[in-house]
Coordinates of C-alpha atoms and ligand atoms in Angstrom, one line a residue:
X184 CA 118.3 101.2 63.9
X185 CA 120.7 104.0 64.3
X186 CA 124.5 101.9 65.4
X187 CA 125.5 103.8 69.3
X188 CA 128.3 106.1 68.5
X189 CA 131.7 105.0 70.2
X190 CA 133.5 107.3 72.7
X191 CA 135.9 106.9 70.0
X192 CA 134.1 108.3 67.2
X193 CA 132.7 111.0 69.0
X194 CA 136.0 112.5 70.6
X195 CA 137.7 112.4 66.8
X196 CA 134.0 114.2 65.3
X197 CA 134.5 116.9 67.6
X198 CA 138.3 116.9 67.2
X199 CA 138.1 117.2 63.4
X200 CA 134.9 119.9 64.1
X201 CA 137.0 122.1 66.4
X202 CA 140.2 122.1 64.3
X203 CA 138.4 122.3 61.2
X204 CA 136.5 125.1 61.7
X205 CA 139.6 127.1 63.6
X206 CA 141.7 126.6 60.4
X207 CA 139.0 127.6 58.0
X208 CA 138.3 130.9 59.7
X209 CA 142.0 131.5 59.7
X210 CA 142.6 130.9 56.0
X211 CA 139.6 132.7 55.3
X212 CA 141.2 135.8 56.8
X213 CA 144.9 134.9 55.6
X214 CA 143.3 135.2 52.2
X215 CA 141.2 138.3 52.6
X216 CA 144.1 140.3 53.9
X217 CA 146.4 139.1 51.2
X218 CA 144.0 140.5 48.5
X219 CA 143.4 143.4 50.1
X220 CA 146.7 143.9 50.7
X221 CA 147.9 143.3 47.2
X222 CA 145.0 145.3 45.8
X223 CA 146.0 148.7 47.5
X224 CA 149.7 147.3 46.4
X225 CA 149.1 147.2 42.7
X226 CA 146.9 150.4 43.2
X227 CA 150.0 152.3 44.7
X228 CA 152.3 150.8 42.0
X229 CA 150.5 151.8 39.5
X230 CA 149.8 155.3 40.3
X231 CA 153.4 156.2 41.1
X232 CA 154.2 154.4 37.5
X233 CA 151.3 157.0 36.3
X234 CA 153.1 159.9 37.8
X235 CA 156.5 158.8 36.4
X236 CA 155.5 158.3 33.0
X237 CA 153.1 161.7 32.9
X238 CA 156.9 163.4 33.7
X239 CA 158.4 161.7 31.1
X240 CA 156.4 162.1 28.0
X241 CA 155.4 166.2 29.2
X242 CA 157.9 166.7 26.7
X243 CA 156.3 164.3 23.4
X244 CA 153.6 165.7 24.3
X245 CA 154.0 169.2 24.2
X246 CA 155.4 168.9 20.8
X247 CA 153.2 166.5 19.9
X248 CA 156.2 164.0 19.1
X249 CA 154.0 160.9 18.7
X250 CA 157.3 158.3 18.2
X251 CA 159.1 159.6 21.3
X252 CA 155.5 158.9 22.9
X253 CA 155.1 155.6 21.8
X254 CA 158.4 154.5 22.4
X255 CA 157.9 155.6 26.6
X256 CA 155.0 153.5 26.5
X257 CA 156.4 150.7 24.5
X258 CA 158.4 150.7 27.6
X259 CA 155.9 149.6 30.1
X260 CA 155.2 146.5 28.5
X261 CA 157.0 144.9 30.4
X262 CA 155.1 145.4 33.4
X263 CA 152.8 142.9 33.4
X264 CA 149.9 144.3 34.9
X265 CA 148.9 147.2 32.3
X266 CA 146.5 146.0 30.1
X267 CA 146.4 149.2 28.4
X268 CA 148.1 152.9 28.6
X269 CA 146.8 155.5 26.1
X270 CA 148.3 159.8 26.0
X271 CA 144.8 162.2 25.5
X272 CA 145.4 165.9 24.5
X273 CA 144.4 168.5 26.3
X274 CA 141.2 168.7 24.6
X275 CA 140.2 164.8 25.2
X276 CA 141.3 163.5 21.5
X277 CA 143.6 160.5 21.7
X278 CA 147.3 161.4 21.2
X279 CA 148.6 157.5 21.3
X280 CA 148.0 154.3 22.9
X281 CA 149.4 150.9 23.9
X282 CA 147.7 147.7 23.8
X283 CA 149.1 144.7 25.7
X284 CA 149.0 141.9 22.7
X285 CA 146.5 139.3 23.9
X286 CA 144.7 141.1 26.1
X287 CA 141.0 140.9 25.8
X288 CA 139.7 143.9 23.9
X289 CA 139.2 146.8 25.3
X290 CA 137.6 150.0 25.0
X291 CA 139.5 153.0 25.7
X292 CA 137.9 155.8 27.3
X293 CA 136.4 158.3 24.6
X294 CA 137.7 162.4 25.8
X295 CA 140.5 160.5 28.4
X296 CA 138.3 161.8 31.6
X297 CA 137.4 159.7 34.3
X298 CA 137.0 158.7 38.1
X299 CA 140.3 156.8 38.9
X300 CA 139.6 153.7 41.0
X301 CA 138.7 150.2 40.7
X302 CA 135.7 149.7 38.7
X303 CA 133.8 146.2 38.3
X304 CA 137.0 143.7 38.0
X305 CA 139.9 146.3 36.6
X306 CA 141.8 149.5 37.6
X307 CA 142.0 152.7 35.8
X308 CA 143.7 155.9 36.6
X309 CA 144.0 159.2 34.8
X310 CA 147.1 161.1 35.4
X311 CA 147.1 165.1 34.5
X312 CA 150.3 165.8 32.4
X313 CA 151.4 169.0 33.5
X314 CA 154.3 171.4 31.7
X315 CA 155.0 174.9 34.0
X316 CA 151.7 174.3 36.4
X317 CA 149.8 173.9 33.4
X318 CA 147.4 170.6 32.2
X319 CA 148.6 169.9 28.4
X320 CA 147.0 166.1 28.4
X321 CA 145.9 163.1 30.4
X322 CA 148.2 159.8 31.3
X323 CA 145.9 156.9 31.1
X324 CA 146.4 153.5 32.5
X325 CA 144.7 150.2 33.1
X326 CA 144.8 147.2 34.8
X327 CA 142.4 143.8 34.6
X328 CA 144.3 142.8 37.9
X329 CA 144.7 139.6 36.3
X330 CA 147.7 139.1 38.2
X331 CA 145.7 139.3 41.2
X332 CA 143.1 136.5 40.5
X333 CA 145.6 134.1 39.2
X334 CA 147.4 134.6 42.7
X335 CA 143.9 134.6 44.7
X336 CA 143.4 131.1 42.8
X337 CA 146.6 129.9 43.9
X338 CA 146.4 131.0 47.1
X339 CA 142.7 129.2 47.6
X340 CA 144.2 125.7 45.9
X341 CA 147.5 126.2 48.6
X342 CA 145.0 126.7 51.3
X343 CA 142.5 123.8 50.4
X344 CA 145.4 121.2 50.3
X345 CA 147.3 123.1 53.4
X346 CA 143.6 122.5 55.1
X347 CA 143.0 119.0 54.0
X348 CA 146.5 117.9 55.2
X349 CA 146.2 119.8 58.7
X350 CA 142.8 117.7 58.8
X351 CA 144.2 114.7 58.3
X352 CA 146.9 115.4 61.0
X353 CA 144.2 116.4 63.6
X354 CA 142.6 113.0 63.0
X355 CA 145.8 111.2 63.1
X356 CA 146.8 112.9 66.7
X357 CA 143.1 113.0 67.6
X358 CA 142.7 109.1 67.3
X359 CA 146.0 108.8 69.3
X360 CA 144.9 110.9 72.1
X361 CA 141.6 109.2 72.0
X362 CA 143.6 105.8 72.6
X363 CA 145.2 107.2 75.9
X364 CA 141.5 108.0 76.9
X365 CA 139.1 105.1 76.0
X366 CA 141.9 102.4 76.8
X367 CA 141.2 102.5 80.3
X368 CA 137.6 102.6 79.8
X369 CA 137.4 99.5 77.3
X370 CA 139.5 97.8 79.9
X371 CA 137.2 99.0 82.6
X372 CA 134.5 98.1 80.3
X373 CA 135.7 94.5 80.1
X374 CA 136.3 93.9 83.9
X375 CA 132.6 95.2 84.4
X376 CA 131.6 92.8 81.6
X377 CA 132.8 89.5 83.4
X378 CA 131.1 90.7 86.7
X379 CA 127.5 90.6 85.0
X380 CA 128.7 87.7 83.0
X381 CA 130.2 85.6 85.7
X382 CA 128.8 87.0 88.9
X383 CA 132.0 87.7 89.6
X384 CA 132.4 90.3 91.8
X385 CA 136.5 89.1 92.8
X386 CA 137.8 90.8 90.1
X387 CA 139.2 94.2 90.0
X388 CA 140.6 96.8 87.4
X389 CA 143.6 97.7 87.1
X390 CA 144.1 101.4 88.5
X391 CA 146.8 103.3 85.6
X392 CA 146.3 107.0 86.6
X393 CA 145.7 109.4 89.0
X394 CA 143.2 111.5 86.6
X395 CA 139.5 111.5 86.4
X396 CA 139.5 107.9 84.9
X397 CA 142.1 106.7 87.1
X398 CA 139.6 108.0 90.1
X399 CA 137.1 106.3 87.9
X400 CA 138.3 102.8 88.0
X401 CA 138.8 103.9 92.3
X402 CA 135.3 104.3 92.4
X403 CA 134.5 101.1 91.1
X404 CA 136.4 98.4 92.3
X405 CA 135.4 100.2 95.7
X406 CA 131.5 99.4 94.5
X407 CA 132.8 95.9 93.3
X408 CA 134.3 95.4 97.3
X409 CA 131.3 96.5 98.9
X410 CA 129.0 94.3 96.6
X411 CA 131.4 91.0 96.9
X412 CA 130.9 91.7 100.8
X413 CA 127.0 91.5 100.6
X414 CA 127.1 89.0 98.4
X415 CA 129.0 86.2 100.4
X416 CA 126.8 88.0 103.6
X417 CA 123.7 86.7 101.5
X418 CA 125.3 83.6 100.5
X419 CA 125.9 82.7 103.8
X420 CA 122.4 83.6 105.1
X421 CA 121.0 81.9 102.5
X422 CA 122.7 78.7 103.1
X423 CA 122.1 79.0 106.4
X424 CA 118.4 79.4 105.7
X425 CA 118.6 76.5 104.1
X426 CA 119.9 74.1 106.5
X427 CA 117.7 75.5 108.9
X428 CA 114.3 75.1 106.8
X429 CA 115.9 71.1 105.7
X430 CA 116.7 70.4 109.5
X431 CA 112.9 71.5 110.6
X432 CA 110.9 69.9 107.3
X433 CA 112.9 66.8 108.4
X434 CA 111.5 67.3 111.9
X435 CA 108.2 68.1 111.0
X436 CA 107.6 65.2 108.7
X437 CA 109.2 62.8 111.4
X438 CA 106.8 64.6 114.0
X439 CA 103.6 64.2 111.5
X440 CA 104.8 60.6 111.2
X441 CA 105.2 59.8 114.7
X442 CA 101.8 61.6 115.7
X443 CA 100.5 59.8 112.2
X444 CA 101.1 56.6 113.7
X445 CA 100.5 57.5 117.1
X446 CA 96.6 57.9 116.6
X447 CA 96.6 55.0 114.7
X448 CA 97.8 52.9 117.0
X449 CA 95.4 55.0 119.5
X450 CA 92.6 53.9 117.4
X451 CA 93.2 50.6 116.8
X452 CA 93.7 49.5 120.3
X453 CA 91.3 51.3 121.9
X454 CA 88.3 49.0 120.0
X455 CA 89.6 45.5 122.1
X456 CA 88.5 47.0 125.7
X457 CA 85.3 48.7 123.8
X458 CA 84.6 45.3 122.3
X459 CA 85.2 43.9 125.6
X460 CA 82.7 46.5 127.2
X461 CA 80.4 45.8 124.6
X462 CA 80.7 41.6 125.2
X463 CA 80.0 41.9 129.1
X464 CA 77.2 44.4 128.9
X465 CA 75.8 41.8 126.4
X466 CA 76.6 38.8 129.0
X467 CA 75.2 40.7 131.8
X468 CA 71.9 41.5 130.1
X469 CA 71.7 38.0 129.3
X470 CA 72.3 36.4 131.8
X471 CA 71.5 38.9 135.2
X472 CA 68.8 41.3 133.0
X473 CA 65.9 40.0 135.0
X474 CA 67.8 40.1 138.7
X475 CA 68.8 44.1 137.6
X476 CA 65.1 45.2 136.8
X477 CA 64.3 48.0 134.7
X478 CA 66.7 50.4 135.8
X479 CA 69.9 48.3 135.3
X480 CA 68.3 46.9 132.0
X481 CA 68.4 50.9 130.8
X482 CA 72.1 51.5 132.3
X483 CA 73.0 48.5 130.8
X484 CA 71.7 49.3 127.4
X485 CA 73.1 53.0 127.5
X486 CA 76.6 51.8 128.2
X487 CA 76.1 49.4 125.0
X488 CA 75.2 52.4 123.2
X489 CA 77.9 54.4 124.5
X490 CA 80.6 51.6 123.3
X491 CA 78.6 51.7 119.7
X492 CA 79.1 55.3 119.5
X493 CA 82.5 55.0 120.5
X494 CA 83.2 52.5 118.3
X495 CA 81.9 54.4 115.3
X496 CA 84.1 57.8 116.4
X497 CA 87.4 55.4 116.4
X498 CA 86.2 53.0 113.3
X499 CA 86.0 56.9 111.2
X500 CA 89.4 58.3 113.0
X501 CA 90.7 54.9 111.7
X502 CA 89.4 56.1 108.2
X503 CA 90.4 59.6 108.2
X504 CA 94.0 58.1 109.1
X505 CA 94.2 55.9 106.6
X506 CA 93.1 58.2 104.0
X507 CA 95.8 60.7 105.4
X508 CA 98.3 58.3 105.4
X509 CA 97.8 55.6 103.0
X510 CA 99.4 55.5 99.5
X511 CA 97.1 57.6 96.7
X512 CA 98.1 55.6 93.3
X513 CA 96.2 57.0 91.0
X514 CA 94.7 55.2 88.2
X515 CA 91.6 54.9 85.3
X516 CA 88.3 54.3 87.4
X517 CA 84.9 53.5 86.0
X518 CA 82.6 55.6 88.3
X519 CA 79.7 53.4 86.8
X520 CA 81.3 50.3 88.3
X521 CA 82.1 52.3 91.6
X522 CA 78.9 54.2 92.5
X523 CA 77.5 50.4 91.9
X524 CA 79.5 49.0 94.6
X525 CA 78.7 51.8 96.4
X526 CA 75.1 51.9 96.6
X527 CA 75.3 47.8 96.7
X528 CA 77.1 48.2 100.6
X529 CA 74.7 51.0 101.5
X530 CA 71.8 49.0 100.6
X531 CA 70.5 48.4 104.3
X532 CA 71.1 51.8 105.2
X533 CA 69.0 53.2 102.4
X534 CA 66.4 50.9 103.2
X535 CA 66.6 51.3 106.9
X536 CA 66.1 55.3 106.0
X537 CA 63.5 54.3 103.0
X538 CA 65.3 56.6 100.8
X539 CA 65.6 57.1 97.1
X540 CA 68.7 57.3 95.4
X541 CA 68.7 58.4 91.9
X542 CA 72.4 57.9 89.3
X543 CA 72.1 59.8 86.0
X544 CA 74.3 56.9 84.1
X545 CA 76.3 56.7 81.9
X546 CA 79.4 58.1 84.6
X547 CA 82.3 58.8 83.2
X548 CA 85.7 57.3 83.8
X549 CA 88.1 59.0 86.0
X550 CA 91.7 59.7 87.5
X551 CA 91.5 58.8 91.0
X552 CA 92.1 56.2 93.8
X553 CA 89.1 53.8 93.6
X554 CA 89.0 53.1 97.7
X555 CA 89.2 56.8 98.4
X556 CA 87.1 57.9 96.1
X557 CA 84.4 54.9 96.9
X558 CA 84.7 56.1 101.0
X559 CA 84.4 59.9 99.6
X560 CA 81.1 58.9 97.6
X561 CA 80.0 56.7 100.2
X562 CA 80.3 59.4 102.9
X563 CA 78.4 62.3 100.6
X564 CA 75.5 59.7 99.8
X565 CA 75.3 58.8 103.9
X566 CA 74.8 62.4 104.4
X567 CA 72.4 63.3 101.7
X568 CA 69.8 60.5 103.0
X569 CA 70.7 61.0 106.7
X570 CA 70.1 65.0 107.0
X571 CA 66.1 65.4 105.9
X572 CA 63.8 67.1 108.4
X573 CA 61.9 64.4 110.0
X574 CA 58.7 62.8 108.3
X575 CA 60.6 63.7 104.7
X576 CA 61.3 61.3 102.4
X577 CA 65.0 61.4 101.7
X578 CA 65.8 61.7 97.8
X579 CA 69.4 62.1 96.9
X580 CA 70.6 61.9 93.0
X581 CA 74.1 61.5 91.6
X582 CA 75.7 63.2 88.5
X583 CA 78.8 64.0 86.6
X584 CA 79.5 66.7 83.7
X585 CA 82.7 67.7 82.5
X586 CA 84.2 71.3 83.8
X587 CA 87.7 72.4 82.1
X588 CA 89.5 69.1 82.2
X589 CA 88.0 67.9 85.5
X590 CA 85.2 65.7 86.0
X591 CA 82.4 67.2 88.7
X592 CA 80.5 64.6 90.3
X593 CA 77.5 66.5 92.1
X594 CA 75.1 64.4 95.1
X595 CA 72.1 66.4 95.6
X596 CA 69.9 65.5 98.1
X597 CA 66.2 67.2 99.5
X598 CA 67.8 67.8 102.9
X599 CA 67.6 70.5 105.6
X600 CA 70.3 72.5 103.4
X601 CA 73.4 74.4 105.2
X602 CA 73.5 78.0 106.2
X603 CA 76.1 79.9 104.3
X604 CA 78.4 80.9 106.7
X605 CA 78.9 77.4 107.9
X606 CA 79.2 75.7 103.9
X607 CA 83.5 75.6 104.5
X608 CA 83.5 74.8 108.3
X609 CA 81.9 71.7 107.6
X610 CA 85.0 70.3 105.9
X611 CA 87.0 70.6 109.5
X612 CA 87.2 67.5 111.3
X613 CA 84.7 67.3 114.5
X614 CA 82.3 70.1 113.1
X615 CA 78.9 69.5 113.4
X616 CA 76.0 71.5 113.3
X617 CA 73.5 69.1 114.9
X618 CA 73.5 67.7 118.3
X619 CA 74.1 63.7 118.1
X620 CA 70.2 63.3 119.3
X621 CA 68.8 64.9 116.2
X622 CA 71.2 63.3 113.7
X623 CA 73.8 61.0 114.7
X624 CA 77.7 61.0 113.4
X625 CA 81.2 61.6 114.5
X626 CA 81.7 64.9 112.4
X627 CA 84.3 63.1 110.8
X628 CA 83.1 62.2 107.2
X629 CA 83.0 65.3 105.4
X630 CA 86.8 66.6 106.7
X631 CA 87.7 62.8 104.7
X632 CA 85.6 63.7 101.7
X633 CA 88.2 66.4 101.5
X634 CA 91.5 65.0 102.7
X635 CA 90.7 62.5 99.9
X636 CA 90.1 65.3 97.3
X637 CA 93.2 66.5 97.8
X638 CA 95.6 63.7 97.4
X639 CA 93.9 62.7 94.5
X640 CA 94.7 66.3 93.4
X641 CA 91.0 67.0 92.9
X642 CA 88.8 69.6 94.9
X643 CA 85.0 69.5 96.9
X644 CA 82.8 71.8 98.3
X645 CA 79.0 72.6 98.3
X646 CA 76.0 74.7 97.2
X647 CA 72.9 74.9 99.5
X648 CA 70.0 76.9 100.8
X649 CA 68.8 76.1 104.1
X650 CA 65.6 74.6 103.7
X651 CA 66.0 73.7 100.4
X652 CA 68.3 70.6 100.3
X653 CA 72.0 70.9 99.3
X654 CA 74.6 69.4 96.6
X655 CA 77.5 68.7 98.0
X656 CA 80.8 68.3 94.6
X657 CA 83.8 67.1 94.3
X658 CA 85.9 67.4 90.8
X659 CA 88.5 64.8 90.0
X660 CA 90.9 64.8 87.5
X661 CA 89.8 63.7 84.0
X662 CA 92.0 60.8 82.1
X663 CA 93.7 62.7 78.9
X664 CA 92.5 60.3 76.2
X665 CA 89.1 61.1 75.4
X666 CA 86.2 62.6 77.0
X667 CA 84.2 60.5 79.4
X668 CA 80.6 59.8 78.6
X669 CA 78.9 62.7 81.2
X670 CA 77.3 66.1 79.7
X671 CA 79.1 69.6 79.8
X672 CA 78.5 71.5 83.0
Ligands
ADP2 P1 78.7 63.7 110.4 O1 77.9 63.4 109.2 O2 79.3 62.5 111.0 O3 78.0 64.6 111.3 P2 80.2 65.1 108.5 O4 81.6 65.6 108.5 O5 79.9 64.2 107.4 O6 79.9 64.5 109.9 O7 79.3 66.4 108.4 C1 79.6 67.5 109.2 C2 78.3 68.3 109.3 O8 77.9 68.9 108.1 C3 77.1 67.5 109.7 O9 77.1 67.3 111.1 C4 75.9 68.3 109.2 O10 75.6 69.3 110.2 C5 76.5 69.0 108.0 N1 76.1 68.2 106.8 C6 76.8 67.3 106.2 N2 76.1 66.8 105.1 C7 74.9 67.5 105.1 C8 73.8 67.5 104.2 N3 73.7 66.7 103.1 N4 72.7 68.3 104.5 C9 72.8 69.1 105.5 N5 73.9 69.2 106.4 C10 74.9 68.4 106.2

């Protein structure tokens, strides 16, 4: 992964870009002038020298005195850049010439005519000797301008070093320049650091300038004001909040508790006066049935079977209480064992109903409250063999199967069934479906069968067609170690 470049190392790139490329466009041009300068120089030089020396040996020439020729052009050795002079006659044969010793050789031109000029990498020129307006032979002269390339060299290695060292200086003052910049920053950098860090929004950085970073740091400990003010605001409301949801839980569990109790207590003493309405009615049918005739016999015997039905309605408030209230401790429990007991207590109610009540054994062992869950099974069962249209033979069977770490224990009975819309009202306390004539009950069982369910962290519900009987479930935690003994579902 490519490192993030630092304001640092960007700055000094285009620093060393900028400079760089400004000084090697102006040595570039420094050391095209000088060579063309110095070219046209030598050019010059050399063609006055030309001029100057066709003056002097007119004379050597015209009397063809070859030693006074040579000794002129001896002479102009010492200039150092003639690589070559040579004196042609006036009709193009050689008179004399002058090598420079150690010069690369060279070929002199053959007849001493030629263009003057630079050709390839030397000069030449060819300078008309001329006695009383008259041409009597050519001057000759050439130069390999090696003069010129050594200096070109020189001047290129000069420029390279002279570039390198201004490049070096750039970076040096670039870096310190940079440090006046991105100090600020780092330290505004650091400041902003320990307010995600720490949540810390107190601090400030330090203001050093008036310039764009100086108005820079401004900005932000402005933000950091603004954000420390919402942020004690929404400290504060939040404690607030708090306090306030603490202070009403407190008074809603002391209000549950009280109104807990309350109904308790409710329930509980209201069975001494219905027992006590029960005894006399009792008494008075004993002991004044005949004297009341008929009609009092059938009051009597309604306000009995008021005080039953009474009785009943607080005996299952009294349940749904306790299971509301009561401690839940949950523990292993052998459904075998429990559906036993179960079944054993509701013996004269089956009978009484002639029903037939099937157990698909083995059950498995569960997580669960064994009173609560022994009321919860006791209450499905009562249903499944009380709700059969009349002249049916109730049947109700009882099952378990394991379903994703929870045991489902299923009553299914041959009943009247449940219309869907009213399969979840049921669970409510006080709904029934049914007046009391057709099939008795308080329309308290089924909200326990739930209550229950849920403090033993388990669930219920049921699956029906009207007509077609229901099955009414409930799925209880299964113990970690081991499967119990009950089919998938
Ligand atoms: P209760 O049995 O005292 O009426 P429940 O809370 O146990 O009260 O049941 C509520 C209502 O749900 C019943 O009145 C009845 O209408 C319906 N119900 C419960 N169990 C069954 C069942 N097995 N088949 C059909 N309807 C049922």
């Amino acid at each position: 992964m490519a490192r993030p470049q630092t304001f640092r190392s960007k700055i000094t790139r285009v620093v060393m870009a900028t400079t760089g490329s400004a000084l090697l466009v102006a040595t570039v041009a420094l050391l095209i002038d000088e060579y063309v300068s110095h070219r046209a120089d030598t050019a010059q030089r050399l063609q006055v020298m030309a001029r100057v020396t066709a003056t002097q040996i007119s004379a050597a020439v015209v009397f063809k005195d070859s030693r006074a020729a040579e000794e002129i052009l001896t002479s102009l050795r010492a200039d150092p850049d003639l690589a070559a002079v040579a004196i042609y006659a006036l009709d193009g044969t050689e008179f004399v010439h002058y090598l420079r010793p150690g010069t690369r050789p060279v070929e002199l031109p053959a007849t001493g005519r030629g263009r003057s000029g630079f050709h390839g990498g030397i000069f030449e020129h060819f300078e008309p000797i001329i006695v009383d307006q008259r041409s009597v032979g050519t001057f000759y002269l050439r130069s390999d301008l090696d003069r010129l390339r050594i200096r070109m060299a020189m001047n290129t290695t000069i420029a390279v070093f002279a570039l390198a060292g201004a490049m070096g200086l750039a970076v040096f003052m670039a870096s310190r320049l940079v440090s006046l910049v991105t100090q600020p920053i780092l330290r505004l950098e650091q400041v902003a650091n320990k307010v995600t860090g720490e949540r810390d929004y107190a601090v400030r950085a330090t203001q050093e300038s008036d310039d764009e970073v100086g108005r820079l740091v401004h900005a932000f400990n402005e933000m950091l004001a603004q954000i420390q003010l919402r942020d004690d605001a929404l400290r504060k409301a939040q404690a607030d909040l708090e306090e306030r949801v603490q202070a009403r839980t407190v008074a809603l569990q002391t209000a549950l508790r009280e109104m807990e109790s309350f109904t308790y207590t409710i329930s509980h003493d209201l069975r001494a006066p219905l027992r006590a309405l029960a005894g006399f009615s009792r008494m008075l049918l004993e002991d004044y049935g005949a004297a009341l005739g008929a009609t009092g016999n059938d009051y009597i015997a309604k306000i009995s079977a008021a005080a039953k039905k009474m009785d009943a309605l607080i005996l299952d408030l009294l349940d749904y209480s306790r299971v509301t209230r009561q401690e839940v401790k949950i523990e292993r429990v052998d459904l075998n064992q429990l559906v036993g007991d179960v079944l054993r207590q509701m013996d004269p109610e089956i009978r009484e109903r002639q029903a037939e009540v099937a157990v698909d054994r083995p059950l498995p062992i569960v997580l669960g409250h064994a009173l609560t869950l022994s009321q919860t099974i006791t209450n499905l069962l009562s249903n499944a063999i009380k709700f059969v249209a009349p002249g049916v033979k109730p049947r109700a069977r009882v099952r378990a199967m394991h379903k994703e770490g929870v045991v489902r224990v299923e009553v299914e009975d041959n009943g009247i069934g449940i219309e869907p819309e009213y399969q979840d009202r049921i669970f409510r306390i006080f709904e029934r479906l049914h007046p009391v004539e057709t099939y008795p009950g308080t329309g308290i069982g089924l909200a326990i069968v739930r209550k229950a369910m849920e403090r033993m962290g388990g669930r219920s519900g049921v699956e029906s067609e009207p007509g077609h009987g229901s099955r009414f479930w409930i799925e209880i935690p299964m113990p970690a170690d081991g499967a119990p003994p009950a089919p998938a579902a």
